[in-house]
Amino acid sequence: MYSLSHQTNDFGESEWIHFTGSGYLLRTDAWSYPVLRLKRLGLSKTFRRLVVTLIRRYGVSLIHLDACAECLPGLPTFDW
């Protein structure tokens, strides 16, 4: 995510994946098929499932992934 959010091309992933200092903002409405785009970029199936759940169940278009936030109940977490 860090390298994707810091691209310097005119058009790239930094158009919809933004680094915030403590996490990332993901603009899901920037692409027609954002989950397919995430798959092509190599993001995990678990992460893509989270994005699908947030889009379909809650209709979100902006996801803030924050390292300081509480974990969502019932979702897997990873200790990196």
PDB file of C-alpha atoms in Angstrom, residues 4-62:
ATOM      1  CA  LEU A   4       1.089   2.292  -4.328  1.00  0.00           C
ATOM      2  CA  SER A   5       0.152   5.479  -2.480  1.00  0.00           C
ATOM      3  CA  HIS A   6       3.467   7.175  -3.282  1.00  0.00           C
ATOM      4  CA  GLN A   7       3.561   6.848  -7.069  1.00  0.00           C
ATOM      5  CA  THR A   8       4.565   9.967  -8.958  1.00  0.00           C
ATOM      6  CA  ASN A   9       2.971   9.147 -12.322  1.00  0.00           C
ATOM      7  CA  ASP A  10       0.236  11.412 -13.646  1.00  0.00           C
ATOM      8  CA  PHE A  11      -2.221   8.541 -13.394  1.00  0.00           C
ATOM      9  CA  GLY A  12      -1.597   5.708 -10.977  1.00  0.00           C
ATOM     10  CA  GLU A  13      -2.685   4.089  -7.784  1.00  0.00           C
ATOM     11  CA  SER A  14      -1.976   7.246  -5.769  1.00  0.00           C
ATOM     12  CA  GLU A  15      -5.120   8.649  -7.383  1.00  0.00           C
ATOM     13  CA  TRP A  16      -7.260   6.405  -5.187  1.00  0.00           C
ATOM     14  CA  ILE A  17      -4.938   5.049  -2.468  1.00  0.00           C
ATOM     15  CA  HIS A  18      -3.725   7.827  -0.163  1.00  0.00           C
ATOM     16  CA  PHE A  19      -1.197   7.588   2.677  1.00  0.00           C
ATOM     17  CA  THR A  20      -2.358   9.392   5.845  1.00  0.00           C
ATOM     18  CA  GLY A  21       0.650   8.978   8.104  1.00  0.00           C
ATOM     19  CA  SER A  22      -0.972   6.342  10.305  1.00  0.00           C
ATOM     20  CA  GLY A  23      -2.790   4.417   7.594  1.00  0.00           C
ATOM     21  CA  TYR A  24      -4.439   4.743   4.216  1.00  0.00           C
ATOM     22  CA  LEU A  25      -7.541   6.158   2.582  1.00  0.00           C
ATOM     23  CA  LEU A  26      -9.003   4.000  -0.151  1.00  0.00           C
ATOM     24  CA  ARG A  27     -11.438   5.690  -2.549  1.00  0.00           C
ATOM     25  CA  THR A  28     -13.521   2.787  -3.851  1.00  0.00           C
ATOM     26  CA  ASP A  29     -15.539   4.977  -6.223  1.00  0.00           C
ATOM     27  CA  ALA A  30     -12.435   5.961  -8.211  1.00  0.00           C
ATOM     28  CA  TRP A  31     -12.530   2.708 -10.226  1.00  0.00           C
ATOM     29  CA  SER A  32     -15.442   0.841 -11.787  1.00  0.00           C
ATOM     30  CA  TYR A  33     -14.214  -2.453 -10.303  1.00  0.00           C
ATOM     31  CA  PRO A  34     -12.024  -1.545  -7.311  1.00  0.00           C
ATOM     32  CA  VAL A  35     -11.795  -5.084  -5.889  1.00  0.00           C
ATOM     33  CA  LEU A  36     -10.576  -6.479  -9.206  1.00  0.00           C
ATOM     34  CA  ARG A  37      -8.011  -3.675  -9.312  1.00  0.00           C
ATOM     35  CA  LEU A  38      -6.847  -4.598  -5.800  1.00  0.00           C
ATOM     36  CA  LYS A  39      -6.495  -8.223  -6.903  1.00  0.00           C
ATOM     37  CA  ARG A  40      -4.347  -7.209  -9.873  1.00  0.00           C
ATOM     38  CA  LEU A  41      -2.181  -5.162  -7.516  1.00  0.00           C
ATOM     39  CA  GLY A  42      -1.589  -8.251  -5.363  1.00  0.00           C
ATOM     40  CA  LEU A  43      -3.584  -7.392  -2.243  1.00  0.00           C
ATOM     41  CA  SER A  44      -4.725 -10.375  -0.197  1.00  0.00           C
ATOM     42  CA  LYS A  45      -8.037 -12.140  -0.592  1.00  0.00           C
ATOM     43  CA  THR A  46      -8.831 -11.360   3.045  1.00  0.00           C
ATOM     44  CA  PHE A  47      -8.366  -7.634   2.440  1.00  0.00           C
ATOM     45  CA  ARG A  48     -10.432  -7.755  -0.737  1.00  0.00           C
ATOM     46  CA  ARG A  49     -13.236  -9.525   1.169  1.00  0.00           C
ATOM     47  CA  LEU A  50     -13.206  -6.715   3.716  1.00  0.00           C
ATOM     48  CA  VAL A  51     -13.517  -4.133   0.944  1.00  0.00           C
ATOM     49  CA  VAL A  52     -16.377  -6.069  -0.693  1.00  0.00           C
ATOM     50  CA  THR A  53     -18.189  -6.339   2.656  1.00  0.00           C
ATOM     51  CA  LEU A  54     -17.845  -2.628   3.359  1.00  0.00           C
ATOM     52  CA  ILE A  55     -19.027  -1.660  -0.124  1.00  0.00           C
ATOM     53  CA  ARG A  56     -21.976  -4.060  -0.351  1.00  0.00           C
ATOM     54  CA  ARG A  57     -23.217  -4.099   3.230  1.00  0.00           C
ATOM     55  CA  TYR A  58     -22.619  -0.470   4.162  1.00  0.00           C
ATOM     56  CA  GLY A  59     -22.352   1.300   0.804  1.00  0.00           C
ATOM     57  CA  VAL A  60     -19.077   3.000   1.651  1.00  0.00           C
ATOM     58  CA  SER A  61     -16.994   4.749  -0.983  1.00  0.00           C
ATOM     59  CA  LEU A  62     -14.149   5.887   1.284  1.00  0.00           C
TER      60      LEU A  62
END
